[in-house]
Structures are given as C-alpha cells and as structure tokens.
Amino acid sequence: MLADFYMMAEGGDDDGGDVGIKVETRAKTKRPPLYKVLILNDDYTPMEFVVHVLERFFGMTHAQAFELMLTVHKKGVAVVAVYSYEIAETKVAQVMDFAQRNQHPLQCTMEKE
Ligand code: TYC
C-alpha cells in the first residue's frame, strides 16, 4: 500500500509556481503469523485411521497420507501443514474430536512457525 502526500508550498523561486515536496510513506502490511499443525505418534491408533484423518482433513491423496503416517510412526512427529491461526486451530479441533469420537488416542497440536 502506498500513500503519497503532496505538501504544496509557495516557493522562493521566481516563476511564481508551486514547489512540491513529496513525502512517500509505505504502510506496514504485516503478514499474519503462520502455525504448523503437527501430528504425533502413539502406540495404539491404527495406521489406517491416521491415513484416513490425513485424507479427510488435510486433502492428501492416499499415497501422500500413507507416506506421512509412516514418517510420524518412525520419527514420532511430523508437520502436516501450515495455516493461519484460525485455520490451524480448526484443523486441530477437527482431528482431536474425530479421534476422540473413534476412541483413538491420536494427538494433533499446533505451534507458531
Ligand atoms: N504407531 C501407530 C501404530 O503402530 C501408528 C500411528 C502412526 C499412530 C502415526 C499415530 O500419528 C500416528 N499403530
């Protein structure tokens, strides 16, 4: 965003015309902070359930979901996606609710990038 201010002053020059002083400012447009949505491994949630969660709530293909599930299974945690605060919060709530309703201990959290 750009705002231009023109302060017009009668100048000391001899043509009688206005002397323009341009003060250019650039408004600070701060991008909103981003949040990583993380999925955690556990010993009880079935692999197929995690794959289904990744397909259902994060729009992954079956192959993408399976690969990420295996990464979490082996490494303990992985970033699923990055969103604005509100979207990340919604995804976490959806996953936690779905896991709870299906009686799986799957954990999903978010953290500022
Ligand atoms: N470790 C689980 C199992 O062996 C599978 C699993 C993967 C669970 C990823 C959670 O986020 C997870 N059944």
Coordinates of N, CA and C and ligand atoms in Angstrom, one line a residue:
M1 N 0.9 -1.2 0.0 CA 0.0 0.0 0.0 C 0.9 1.2 0.0
L2 N 0.5 2.2 -0.8 CA 1.3 3.3 -1.0 C 0.5 4.6 -0.8
A3 N 0.9 5.5 0.1 CA 0.2 6.8 0.3 C 1.2 7.9 -0.1
D4 N 0.8 8.7 -1.0 CA 1.6 9.8 -1.4 C 1.0 11.1 -0.8
F5 N 1.8 11.9 -0.2 CA 1.4 13.2 0.4 C 2.1 14.3 -0.4
Y6 N 1.4 15.3 -0.8 CA 2.0 16.4 -1.5 C 1.8 17.6 -0.7
M7 N 2.8 18.2 -0.2 CA 2.7 19.4 0.6 C 3.2 20.5 -0.3
M8 N 2.2 21.3 -0.7 CA 2.5 22.3 -1.7 C 2.8 23.6 -1.0
A9 N 3.9 24.2 -1.3 CA 4.3 25.5 -0.7 C 4.7 26.5 -1.8
E10 N 4.4 27.7 -1.5 CA 4.8 28.8 -2.4 C 6.3 28.9 -2.3
G11 N 6.9 28.7 -3.4 CA 8.4 28.6 -3.3 C 9.1 29.9 -3.5
G12 N 10.3 29.9 -3.2 CA 11.2 31.1 -3.3 C 11.7 31.3 -4.7
D13 N 11.3 30.4 -5.6 CA 11.8 30.6 -7.0 C 11.0 31.7 -7.7
D14 N 11.4 32.1 -8.8 CA 10.9 33.3 -9.4 C 9.8 33.1 -10.4
D15 N 9.5 31.8 -10.6 CA 8.4 31.6 -11.6 C 7.0 31.7 -11.0
G16 N 6.9 31.9 -9.6 CA 5.6 32.1 -9.0 C 4.9 30.8 -8.9
G17 N 5.5 29.7 -9.4 CA 4.8 28.4 -9.3 C 4.9 27.7 -8.0
D18 N 4.2 26.7 -7.8 CA 4.3 25.9 -6.5 C 5.5 25.0 -6.6
V19 N 6.1 24.8 -5.4 CA 7.2 23.9 -5.2 C 6.6 22.7 -4.5
G20 N 6.7 21.6 -5.1 CA 6.1 20.4 -4.4 C 7.1 19.6 -3.6
I21 N 6.8 19.2 -2.4 CA 7.6 18.3 -1.6 C 6.9 17.0 -1.4
K22 N 7.4 16.0 -1.9 CA 6.7 14.7 -1.9 C 7.2 13.9 -0.7
V23 N 6.3 13.5 0.2 CA 6.7 12.6 1.3 C 6.1 11.3 1.0
E24 N 6.9 10.3 0.7 CA 6.3 9.0 0.4 C 6.4 8.1 1.6
T25 N 5.3 7.5 1.9 CA 5.3 6.5 3.0 C 4.8 5.2 2.5
R26 N 5.3 4.1 3.2 CA 4.8 2.8 2.8 C 4.2 2.2 4.0
A27 N 2.9 1.9 4.0 CA 2.2 1.4 5.1 C 2.7 0.0 5.4
K28 N 2.9 -0.3 6.7 CA 3.4 -1.7 7.0 C 2.3 -2.7 6.9
T29 N 2.3 -3.6 6.0 CA 1.3 -4.6 5.9 C 2.0 -5.9 6.4
K30 N 1.7 -6.2 7.7 CA 2.3 -7.4 8.3 C 1.6 -8.6 7.9
R31 N 2.3 -9.6 7.4 CA 1.6 -10.8 7.1 C 1.3 -11.5 8.4
P32 N 0.1 -12.2 8.5 CA -0.3 -12.9 9.7 C 0.7 -14.0 10.0
P33 N 1.0 -14.3 11.3 CA 1.9 -15.4 11.6 C 1.3 -16.7 11.2
L34 N 2.2 -17.7 10.8 CA 1.7 -19.0 10.4 C 1.9 -20.0 11.5
Y35 N 1.1 -21.0 11.5 CA 1.2 -22.1 12.5 C 1.3 -23.4 11.9
K36 N 2.2 -24.2 12.4 CA 2.4 -25.6 11.9 C 1.4 -26.5 12.6
V37 N 0.7 -27.3 11.9 CA -0.1 -28.4 12.5 C 0.7 -29.7 12.6
L38 N 0.9 -30.2 13.8 CA 1.7 -31.4 14.0 C 0.8 -32.6 14.4
I39 N 1.3 -33.7 13.9 CA 0.6 -35.0 14.3 C 1.6 -35.8 15.0
L40 N 1.2 -36.4 16.1 CA 2.1 -37.2 17.0 C 1.9 -38.7 16.9
N41 N 2.9 -39.4 17.1 CA 2.8 -40.9 17.1 C 2.3 -41.4 18.4
D42 N 1.7 -42.5 18.4 CA 1.3 -43.2 19.7 C 1.3 -44.7 19.3
D43 N 1.2 -45.5 20.4 CA 1.2 -47.0 20.1 C -0.1 -47.6 19.8
Y44 N -1.2 -46.9 19.8 CA -2.5 -47.5 19.7 C -3.3 -47.2 18.5
T45 N -3.2 -45.9 18.1 CA -4.0 -45.5 16.9 C -3.7 -46.4 15.7
P46 N -4.7 -47.0 15.1 CA -4.4 -47.8 13.9 C -3.8 -46.9 12.7
M47 N -2.9 -47.5 12.0 CA -2.3 -46.8 10.9 C -3.3 -46.3 9.9
E48 N -4.3 -47.1 9.6 CA -5.3 -46.8 8.6 C -6.2 -45.6 9.1
F49 N -6.3 -45.5 10.4 CA -7.1 -44.3 10.9 C -6.4 -43.0 10.7
V50 N -5.1 -43.1 10.9 CA -4.2 -41.9 10.7 C -4.2 -41.5 9.2
V51 N -4.1 -42.5 8.3 CA -4.2 -42.2 6.9 C -5.5 -41.6 6.5
H52 N -6.6 -42.1 7.1 CA -7.9 -41.6 6.8 C -8.0 -40.1 7.3
V53 N -7.5 -39.8 8.5 CA -7.5 -38.5 9.0 C -6.8 -37.5 8.1
L54 N -5.6 -37.9 7.6 CA -4.8 -37.0 6.7 C -5.5 -36.8 5.4
E55 N -6.2 -37.8 4.9 CA -7.0 -37.6 3.6 C -8.2 -36.7 3.9
R56 N -8.9 -37.0 4.9 CA -10.2 -36.3 5.2 C -10.0 -34.8 5.6
F57 N -9.1 -34.5 6.5 CA -9.0 -33.2 7.0 C -7.9 -32.3 6.3
F58 N -6.9 -33.0 5.6 CA -5.8 -32.2 5.0 C -5.7 -32.4 3.5
G59 N -6.7 -33.0 2.9 CA -6.8 -33.1 1.5 C -5.7 -33.9 0.8
M60 N -5.1 -34.8 1.5 CA -4.0 -35.5 0.9 C -4.5 -36.7 0.1
T61 N -3.7 -37.1 -0.9 CA -4.0 -38.3 -1.6 C -3.7 -39.5 -0.7
H62 N -4.1 -40.7 -1.0 CA -3.9 -41.9 -0.2 C -2.4 -42.1 0.0
A63 N -1.7 -41.9 -1.2 CA -0.2 -42.1 -1.2 C 0.5 -41.1 -0.3
Q64 N 0.1 -39.8 -0.4 CA 0.7 -38.8 0.5 C 0.4 -39.1 2.0
A65 N -0.8 -39.4 2.2 CA -1.2 -39.7 3.6 C -0.5 -40.9 4.2
F66 N -0.3 -41.9 3.4 CA 0.4 -43.1 3.9 C 1.8 -42.8 4.2
E67 N 2.4 -42.1 3.3 CA 3.9 -41.7 3.5 C 4.1 -40.8 4.7
L68 N 3.2 -39.9 5.0 CA 3.3 -39.0 6.1 C 3.1 -39.8 7.4
M69 N 2.0 -40.7 7.4 CA 1.7 -41.5 8.5 C 3.0 -42.3 8.9
L70 N 3.6 -42.9 7.9 CA 4.8 -43.7 8.2 C 6.0 -42.9 8.8
T71 N 6.1 -41.6 8.3 CA 7.1 -40.7 8.9 C 6.8 -40.5 10.3
V72 N 5.6 -40.2 10.7 CA 5.2 -40.0 12.1 C 5.4 -41.3 12.9
H73 N 5.1 -42.4 12.3 CA 5.2 -43.7 13.0 C 6.7 -43.9 13.4
K74 N 7.6 -43.6 12.4 CA 9.0 -43.8 12.6 C 9.7 -42.7 13.4
K75 N 9.3 -41.5 13.2 CA 10.1 -40.3 13.8 C 9.4 -39.8 15.0
G76 N 8.1 -40.1 15.2 CA 7.4 -39.6 16.4 C 6.5 -38.4 16.2
V77 N 6.9 -37.6 15.2 CA 6.1 -36.4 15.0 C 6.4 -35.9 13.6
A78 N 5.4 -35.1 13.0 CA 5.7 -34.5 11.7 C 4.7 -33.3 11.5
V79 N 5.2 -32.4 10.7 CA 4.3 -31.3 10.3 C 3.4 -31.7 9.2
V80 N 2.1 -31.5 9.4 CA 1.1 -31.9 8.4 C 0.9 -30.8 7.4
A81 N 0.8 -29.6 7.9 CA 0.5 -28.4 7.1 C 0.7 -27.2 7.9
V82 N 0.7 -26.0 7.2 CA 0.9 -24.7 7.8 C -0.2 -23.8 7.4
Y83 N -0.8 -23.2 8.4 CA -2.0 -22.3 8.2 C -2.0 -21.1 9.0
S84 N -2.9 -20.2 8.8 CA -3.2 -19.1 9.7 C -3.6 -19.7 11.0
Y85 N -3.6 -18.8 12.1 CA -4.0 -19.3 13.4 C -5.4 -20.0 13.4
E86 N -6.4 -19.3 12.8 CA -7.8 -19.8 12.9 C -8.0 -21.1 12.1
I87 N -7.3 -21.2 11.0 CA -7.5 -22.5 10.2 C -6.8 -23.6 11.0
A88 N -5.6 -23.3 11.5 CA -4.8 -24.4 12.2 C -5.6 -24.8 13.4
E89 N -6.2 -23.9 14.1 CA -7.0 -24.2 15.3 C -8.2 -25.1 15.0
T90 N -8.8 -24.8 13.8 CA -10.0 -25.6 13.4 C -9.5 -27.0 13.0
K91 N -8.4 -27.1 12.3 CA -7.9 -28.5 11.9 C -7.6 -29.3 13.1
V92 N -6.9 -28.7 14.1 CA -6.6 -29.4 15.3 C -7.8 -29.9 16.0
A93 N -8.8 -29.0 16.2 CA -10.1 -29.4 16.8 C -10.8 -30.5 16.1
Q94 N -10.8 -30.4 14.8 CA -11.5 -31.4 14.0 C -10.8 -32.8 14.2
V95 N -9.5 -32.8 14.1 CA -8.8 -34.1 14.3 C -9.0 -34.7 15.7
M96 N -8.8 -33.8 16.7 CA -9.0 -34.2 18.1 C -10.4 -34.8 18.4
D97 N -11.3 -34.1 17.8 CA -12.7 -34.5 18.0 C -13.0 -35.9 17.3
F98 N -12.5 -36.0 16.1 CA -12.7 -37.2 15.3 C -12.0 -38.4 16.0
A99 N -10.8 -38.2 16.5 CA -10.0 -39.2 17.2 C -10.8 -39.7 18.4
Q100 N -11.2 -38.7 19.2 CA -11.9 -39.0 20.5 C -13.2 -39.7 20.2
R101 N -14.0 -39.3 19.2 CA -15.2 -40.0 18.9 C -15.0 -41.4 18.4
N102 N -13.8 -41.7 17.9 CA -13.5 -43.0 17.5 C -12.6 -43.8 18.5
Q103 N -12.5 -43.2 19.7 CA -11.7 -43.8 20.8 C -10.3 -44.1 20.5
H104 N -9.6 -43.2 19.8 CA -8.2 -43.4 19.5 C -7.5 -42.2 20.2
P105 N -6.3 -42.5 20.7 CA -5.5 -41.5 21.5 C -4.7 -40.6 20.6
L106 N -4.9 -40.6 19.3 CA -4.2 -39.7 18.4 C -4.2 -38.3 18.8
Q107 N -3.0 -37.7 18.8 CA -2.8 -36.3 19.3 C -2.4 -35.4 18.1
C108 N -3.0 -34.2 18.0 CA -2.7 -33.2 17.0 C -2.5 -31.9 17.7
T109 N -1.5 -31.2 17.4 CA -1.3 -29.9 18.0 C -0.8 -28.9 17.0
M110 N -0.7 -27.6 17.5 CA -0.2 -26.6 16.6 C 0.9 -25.8 17.3
E111 N 1.8 -25.2 16.5 CA 2.8 -24.4 17.1 C 3.2 -23.3 16.1
K112 N 3.5 -22.1 16.6 CA 3.9 -21.0 15.8 C 5.1 -21.3 15.0
E113 N 5.1 -20.9 13.7 CA 6.2 -21.3 12.8 C 7.5 -20.5 13.2
Ligands
TYC1 N1 2.2 -46.1 15.8 C1 0.9 -46.5 15.4 C2 0.8 -48.0 15.2 O1 1.8 -48.6 15.1 C3 0.5 -45.8 14.1 C4 0.5 -44.3 14.1 C5 1.1 -43.5 13.2 C6 -0.2 -43.6 15.2 C7 1.0 -42.1 13.2 C8 -0.2 -42.3 15.3 O2 0.3 -40.1 14.3 C9 0.3 -41.5 14.3 N2 -0.4 -48.5 15.1

